[in-house]
Coordinates of C-alpha atoms in Angstrom, one line a residue:
X1 CA -0.3 -0.5 0.1
X2 CA 1.5 3.3 -1.2
X3 CA 0.7 6.0 1.1
X4 CA 1.5 10.5 1.2
X5 CA 1.4 11.7 4.1
X6 CA 0.9 15.6 4.4
X7 CA 1.7 17.8 7.9
X8 CA 3.0 20.7 8.8
X9 CA 4.6 19.1 11.9
X10 CA 7.8 17.1 11.2
X11 CA 7.8 15.6 14.6
X12 CA 4.0 14.2 14.0
X13 CA 4.8 13.7 10.5
X14 CA 8.0 11.5 11.8
X15 CA 5.7 9.7 13.8
X16 CA 3.0 9.0 11.2
X17 CA 5.7 8.1 8.6
X18 CA 7.7 5.4 10.6
X19 CA 4.2 3.9 12.2
X20 CA 2.7 3.6 8.5
X21 CA 5.8 1.7 7.5
X22 CA 6.2 -0.7 10.7
X23 CA 3.4 -1.8 9.7
X24 CA 3.9 -2.6 6.4
X25 CA 2.5 0.1 4.1
X26 CA 4.9 2.1 1.7
X27 CA 5.7 6.0 2.8
X28 CA 6.2 7.2 -0.8
X29 CA 6.6 10.9 0.1
X30 CA 5.5 13.0 2.9
X31 CA 5.1 17.1 2.9
X32 CA 4.2 20.2 4.9
X33 CA 1.5 22.1 3.3
X34 CA -1.6 21.7 0.8
X35 CA 0.3 22.8 -2.7
X36 CA 3.1 20.3 -1.7
X37 CA 0.6 17.7 -1.3
X38 CA -1.2 18.7 -4.8
X39 CA 1.8 19.1 -6.0
X40 CA 3.4 15.9 -5.1
X41 CA 0.2 13.5 -5.6
X42 CA 0.3 14.8 -9.6
X43 CA 3.9 14.2 -9.8
X44 CA 3.8 10.9 -8.7
X45 CA 0.7 10.0 -11.0
X46 CA 2.6 11.2 -13.9
X47 CA 5.7 8.4 -12.9
X48 CA 2.7 5.7 -13.4
X49 CA 4.9 4.0 -16.1
X50 CA 8.3 4.2 -14.5
X51 CA 9.1 1.2 -13.1
X52 CA 9.3 1.5 -8.5
X53 CA 11.9 1.3 -6.2
X54 CA 13.7 4.3 -6.9
X55 CA 14.3 7.9 -5.3
X56 CA 13.6 11.1 -6.4
X57 CA 15.5 14.5 -5.0
X58 CA 12.1 14.7 -2.9
X59 CA 12.8 11.6 -1.1
X60 CA 8.9 9.6 -2.9
X61 CA 9.7 7.2 -4.6
X62 CA 8.4 6.6 -8.0
X63 CA 5.9 4.0 -8.9
X64 CA 2.2 5.9 -10.0
X65 CA -0.3 7.6 -7.9
X66 CA -0.5 6.3 -4.2
X67 CA -3.3 4.3 -2.8
X68 CA -3.6 6.7 -0.1
X69 CA -3.0 10.1 1.7
X70 CA -3.2 11.2 5.1
X71 CA -4.0 14.7 5.4
X72 CA -3.7 17.0 8.7
X73 CA -6.4 19.6 8.5
X74 CA -4.9 22.8 9.6
X75 CA -1.7 23.0 7.3
X76 CA 0.6 26.0 6.4
X77 CA 0.2 29.2 5.1
X78 CA -3.2 30.4 7.4
X79 CA -4.0 27.7 9.4
X80 CA -7.0 27.2 8.8
X81 CA -8.5 25.1 5.7
X82 CA -6.2 24.5 3.4
X83 CA -5.3 20.5 3.9
X84 CA -9.1 19.9 4.1
X85 CA -9.2 22.1 0.7
X86 CA -6.2 20.1 -0.9
X87 CA -7.9 16.6 -0.1
X88 CA -11.1 18.1 -2.0
X89 CA -9.5 19.4 -5.0
X90 CA -7.4 16.1 -4.7
X91 CA -10.2 13.7 -5.3
X92 CA -11.0 15.8 -7.8
X93 CA -7.7 15.4 -10.1
X94 CA -7.9 11.9 -8.5
X95 CA -10.5 10.6 -7.5
X96 CA -9.2 6.6 -7.8
X97 CA -7.0 8.2 -4.0
X98 CA -8.2 7.8 -0.9
X99 CA -7.8 10.6 1.5
X100 CA -7.7 10.2 5.0
X101 CA -8.5 13.3 7.0
X102 CA -7.5 13.9 10.5
X103 CA -8.4 16.5 12.8
X104 CA -7.8 18.2 16.3
X105 CA -11.3 18.0 16.9
X106 CA -14.3 17.7 15.0
X107 CA -14.9 20.8 12.7
X108 CA -18.5 19.6 11.2
X109 CA -18.4 22.2 8.2
X110 CA -15.2 20.2 6.5
X111 CA -16.4 16.9 7.2
X112 CA -19.6 17.6 5.4
X113 CA -17.9 19.4 2.6
X114 CA -15.3 16.3 2.0
X115 CA -18.3 13.8 2.2
X116 CA -20.4 15.9 -0.4
X117 CA -19.5 14.5 -3.3
X118 CA -18.6 10.4 -2.7
X119 CA -18.0 8.4 0.6
X120 CA -16.1 6.5 -1.6
X121 CA -12.8 6.0 -0.2
X122 CA -12.6 8.9 2.2
X123 CA -12.3 9.4 6.2
X124 CA -12.0 12.0 9.0
X125 CA -10.5 10.5 12.1
X126 CA -9.3 12.8 15.1
X127 CA -6.0 12.8 15.8
X128 CA -6.5 11.5 19.3
X129 CA -7.6 8.1 16.9
X130 CA -3.5 7.9 15.6
X131 CA -3.0 6.8 19.1
X132 CA -5.0 3.2 18.4
X133 CA -2.5 2.3 16.3
X134 CA -4.6 -0.9 15.0
X135 CA -7.6 1.0 14.8
X136 CA -6.1 4.0 12.4
X137 CA -4.1 2.1 10.6
X138 CA -7.3 -0.5 9.5
X139 CA -8.9 3.2 9.1
X140 CA -5.7 4.4 6.3
X141 CA -6.3 -0.1 4.7
X142 CA -10.0 0.7 4.7
X143 CA -10.3 4.3 3.0
X144 CA -6.8 3.4 0.5
X145 CA -9.1 -0.1 0.1
X146 CA -12.3 2.6 -1.4
X147 CA -13.9 2.1 2.4
X148 CA -15.4 5.0 4.5
X149 CA -13.3 5.4 8.1
X150 CA -15.6 7.8 10.1
X151 CA -14.3 8.8 13.4
X152 CA -17.7 7.8 15.9
X153 CA -18.0 11.5 17.5
X154 CA -17.6 13.3 13.7
X155 CA -20.5 11.1 13.2
X156 CA -22.5 11.7 16.3
X157 CA -22.2 15.6 15.4
X158 CA -23.1 15.5 12.0
X159 CA -25.8 13.4 13.7
X160 CA -26.4 16.7 16.0
X161 CA -26.6 19.6 13.5
X162 CA -29.9 19.5 12.8
X163 CA -33.0 17.7 15.5
X164 CA -35.8 17.5 11.7
X165 CA -37.4 14.5 11.5
X166 CA -37.0 12.3 8.6
X167 CA -37.8 8.5 7.3
X168 CA -35.5 7.8 10.4
X169 CA -38.4 8.0 12.9
X170 CA -39.3 4.6 10.7
X171 CA -36.3 2.8 12.3
X172 CA -35.3 1.1 15.5
X173 CA -33.0 2.1 18.1
X174 CA -31.2 -1.1 16.8
X175 CA -31.0 -0.5 13.1
X176 CA -30.2 2.9 13.8
X177 CA -27.2 1.8 16.1
X178 CA -26.9 -0.4 13.2
X179 CA -26.6 2.2 10.4
X180 CA -24.9 4.6 12.7
X181 CA -21.9 2.0 12.5
X182 CA -22.5 1.4 8.6
X183 CA -21.9 5.3 8.7
X184 CA -18.6 4.8 10.7
X185 CA -17.4 2.6 7.9
X186 CA -18.1 -0.5 9.2
X187 CA -18.7 -4.4 7.4
X188 CA -21.2 -5.8 8.9
X189 CA -19.1 -8.5 10.6
X190 CA -17.2 -5.4 12.3
X191 CA -21.0 -4.5 13.1
X192 CA -21.9 -8.0 13.9
X193 CA -18.4 -7.8 16.8
X194 CA -19.4 -5.1 18.0
X195 CA -23.1 -5.4 19.1
X196 CA -22.3 -9.0 19.2
X197 CA -24.4 -10.0 17.1
X198 CA -24.6 -13.0 15.0
X199 CA -23.7 -11.6 11.2
X200 CA -26.9 -13.1 10.1
X201 CA -28.9 -10.7 12.8
X202 CA -27.3 -7.6 10.8
X203 CA -27.6 -8.3 7.4
X204 CA -31.6 -8.7 8.5
X205 CA -31.0 -5.0 9.9
X206 CA -29.7 -3.6 7.3
X207 CA -32.5 -4.9 4.5
X208 CA -35.0 -3.6 7.1
X209 CA -33.2 -0.5 7.2
X210 CA -32.9 -0.3 3.1
X211 CA -36.8 -1.4 2.9
X212 CA -38.0 1.2 5.6
X213 CA -35.9 4.1 4.1
X214 CA -37.3 3.3 0.5
X215 CA -33.9 1.8 -1.1
X216 CA -34.6 -0.5 -3.3
X217 CA -32.0 -2.9 -5.7
X218 CA -30.7 -1.4 -8.6
X219 CA -27.0 -1.8 -10.2
X220 CA -26.8 1.8 -10.6
X221 CA -27.1 3.4 -7.0
X222 CA -25.0 1.3 -4.0
X223 CA -27.8 1.1 -1.4
X224 CA -25.2 1.3 2.0
X225 CA -23.8 4.4 0.3
X226 CA -27.3 6.5 -0.1
X227 CA -28.5 4.7 3.1
X228 CA -25.5 6.3 4.5
X229 CA -26.0 9.5 3.1
X230 CA -29.5 10.2 4.6
X231 CA -28.5 9.3 8.2
X232 CA -25.9 12.1 7.7
X233 CA -28.0 14.6 6.3
X234 CA -30.6 14.3 8.6

């Protein structure tokens, strides 16, 4: 797995690099601001036809576009939203690259903007979650594979931004709990493990959720993603 890190704190950047390398991932570049991130991914993408393993003057190896970018929300020059803006632009330029954003605390507007176009290959975690190494590296892997990784606190605040009730009222408390875990990017098996129930029970809850939200099976639509979007926008 090829990873690019964008973090202005040298200490944290080096720490993330070492952590991911120790977990068997290949860190192909590490930068300190949003513009450098975009330039690096563009450059790596342009080398897609070159052999892997070489070293460039910038310290990144060649071999094509990375699988995932791990970026801080706030980076130079203003330390406001440069990181998340760069990730949004990156998703437009290179939709095949997963983007996992790290933030010191939940910033609803940035999380919403990041999720606005698609929930494929996207994540938003609090930096405290990095200390939980296995959970963090699992999130990196999930986003790289095209999945979703949302911090539970991010999900909670996105849900709390509006008290408007809609078709979600039809869901039972357990079904809402299952849908909340789905919104964190968890698979049915992971949901079952979290709730200490069988995989079959979770599959039944998911089917009921689709039915109650009026999400019929269609080759053009991904019902799981649509259900999560309905949940986050409720």
